Coordinates of C-alpha atoms in Angstrom, one line a residue:
L362 CA -17.1 22.5 32.7
F363 CA -18.8 22.5 29.0
I364 CA -17.9 25.8 27.2
M365 CA -20.2 26.1 24.4
I366 CA -18.6 27.9 21.6
C367 CA -20.1 30.0 18.4
N368 CA -19.2 28.6 15.5
F369 CA -19.8 31.7 13.7
P370 CA -16.9 33.7 12.1
N371 CA -18.3 37.2 13.0
C372 CA -20.1 36.2 16.3
S373 CA -21.4 39.5 17.7
V374 CA -22.5 38.2 21.1
K375 CA -20.1 38.0 24.1
G376 CA -20.6 35.9 26.7
E377 CA -22.4 32.6 27.3
S378 CA -26.0 33.9 28.0
E379 CA -27.7 33.7 24.9
R380 CA -29.2 31.0 23.5
F381 CA -27.8 28.5 20.7
V382 CA -28.9 26.2 17.9
S383 CA -26.9 23.1 16.8
C384 CA -26.6 22.1 13.4
W385 CA -28.3 19.2 12.3
L386 CA -25.0 17.8 10.6
C387 CA -22.0 18.5 12.5
D388 CA -23.3 19.8 15.7
G389 CA -21.7 23.2 15.4
L390 CA -23.0 25.7 17.6
A391 CA -24.1 29.0 17.1
H392 CA -25.9 32.2 19.1
L393 CA -29.4 32.5 17.8
K394 CA -28.7 36.2 17.1
C395 CA -25.4 35.0 14.6
A396 CA -27.5 32.2 13.2
G397 CA -30.2 35.0 12.2
L398 CA -32.7 33.0 13.6
T399 CA -36.1 34.8 15.0
G400 CA -39.5 34.5 14.8
R401 CA -41.7 31.7 13.4
I402 CA -38.2 29.9 12.2
L403 CA -36.7 29.9 15.0
G404 CA -40.3 28.5 17.2
S405 CA -40.1 25.9 14.5
I406 CA -36.9 24.9 14.9
L407 CA -36.9 25.1 18.5
D408 CA -40.5 23.1 18.8
S409 CA -38.4 20.3 16.1
K410 CA -41.9 20.5 13.7
G411 CA -39.4 19.1 11.1
L412 CA -37.0 21.9 10.2
R413 CA -33.5 21.9 10.8
W414 CA -30.7 24.6 11.1
S415 CA -27.2 24.2 9.6
C416 CA -23.9 25.9 9.8
L417 CA -23.0 27.9 7.0
K418 CA -19.8 24.9 6.3
C419 CA -22.3 22.1 6.4
R420 CA -25.1 24.3 3.8
P421 CA -23.7 23.3 0.4
T422 CA -23.7 19.1 1.3
E423 CA -27.6 19.9 3.0
I424 CA -28.5 20.8 -0.3
E425 CA -26.9 17.9 -2.2
L426 CA -28.6 15.9 0.4
F427 CA -31.4 17.4 -0.5
K428 CA -31.2 16.9 -4.2
V429 CA -30.9 13.5 -3.0
F430 CA -33.6 13.2 -1.2
K431 CA -35.6 14.6 -3.6
Q432 CA -34.9 12.3 -6.4
A433 CA -35.5 9.6 -3.5
R434 CA -39.1 10.3 -3.1
N435 CA -39.8 10.6 -6.8
G436 CA -38.3 7.4 -7.5
F437 CA -40.9 5.8 -4.1
K438 CA -43.4 7.5 -6.3
E439 CA -42.7 6.3 -9.6
I440 CA -42.5 2.6 -7.5
G441 CA -45.6 3.1 -6.2
R442 CA -47.4 3.8 -9.1
D443 CA -46.2 0.9 -11.2
L444 CA -47.0 -1.5 -8.4
E445 CA -50.4 0.1 -8.4
T446 CA -50.6 -0.7 -11.9
L447 CA -49.3 -4.6 -11.6
S448 CA -51.4 -4.5 -8.7
E449 CA -54.8 -3.6 -10.8
K450 CA -53.5 -6.2 -13.7
F451 CA -53.4 -8.5 -11.0
R452 CA -56.9 -8.1 -9.6
R453 CA -57.7 -8.6 -13.2
Y454 CA -56.1 -11.7 -13.6
A455 CA -57.2 -13.2 -10.7
T456 CA -60.9 -12.3 -11.3
L457 CA -60.2 -13.9 -15.2
I458 CA -58.8 -17.4 -13.3
Q459 CA -61.9 -17.4 -11.0
S460 CA -64.2 -17.4 -14.1
F461 CA -62.1 -20.5 -15.6
Q462 CA -61.9 -22.4 -12.3
C463 CA -66.1 -22.2 -12.4
L464 CA -66.4 -23.2 -15.6
N465 CA -64.0 -26.2 -15.3
T466 CA -65.9 -27.3 -11.9
Q467 CA -69.5 -26.8 -14.2
E468 CA -67.9 -29.2 -16.8
E469 CA -66.2 -31.6 -13.7
N470 CA -69.7 -31.6 -12.3
P471 CA -72.0 -34.6 -13.6
K472 CA -75.4 -33.4 -12.2
T473 CA -75.2 -29.9 -14.1
S474 CA -74.7 -31.8 -17.5
S475 CA -77.8 -33.8 -18.5
K476 CA -75.8 -35.0 -21.8
R477 CA -74.6 -37.9 -21.7
K478 CA -71.8 -38.8 -23.7
R479 CA -71.9 -40.8 -27.3
P480 CA -69.6 -43.3 -28.1
S481 CA -66.7 -41.6 -30.4
D482 CA -66.4 -43.5 -33.9
E483 CA -62.9 -44.5 -32.7
D484 CA -63.8 -46.3 -29.4
T485 CA -63.6 -49.6 -30.1
T486 CA -64.0 -51.2 -26.5
V487 CA -66.7 -53.8 -25.7
S488 CA -68.2 -52.3 -23.7
S489 CA -69.0 -49.2 -25.8
L490 CA -70.0 -52.0 -28.4
E491 CA -72.1 -53.5 -26.5
R492 CA -74.0 -49.8 -25.9
M493 CA -74.5 -49.2 -29.5
P494 CA -77.6 -50.7 -31.5
P495 CA -77.8 -53.4 -33.7
P496 CA -77.3 -52.0 -37.4
T497 CA -80.4 -51.9 -39.3
I498 CA -80.4 -53.5 -43.0
D499 CA -82.6 -51.7 -45.5
R500 CA -84.4 -54.2 -48.4

């Protein structure tokens, strides 16, 4: 036999015919009437629409948890903004890198460049000397 007992010290309901609500932190029970739950709030809690009820003993803990959850949510929002900023910077750098890669492929592709390289003054290999025109003598 399971007996449900209201946790409210001044329980005004005698007997077990009344419906109960359970504290989401300690699972303590209270009559709906003792907890003061009526109307829309009661409907939302019973329909589990994100509202939870906490007993008098657990309310200070619930308030502290709410503060921690709020700080965590704000921290995650800040991290999200930082991530957006970094993603935008990454996109810009990726575009910049792609443009440099396009320049490199144009320089490496001999078909795109119609200019022939001239041997430099420091190039003294035999093949480069053979390609050089003979010197002219002015008289």
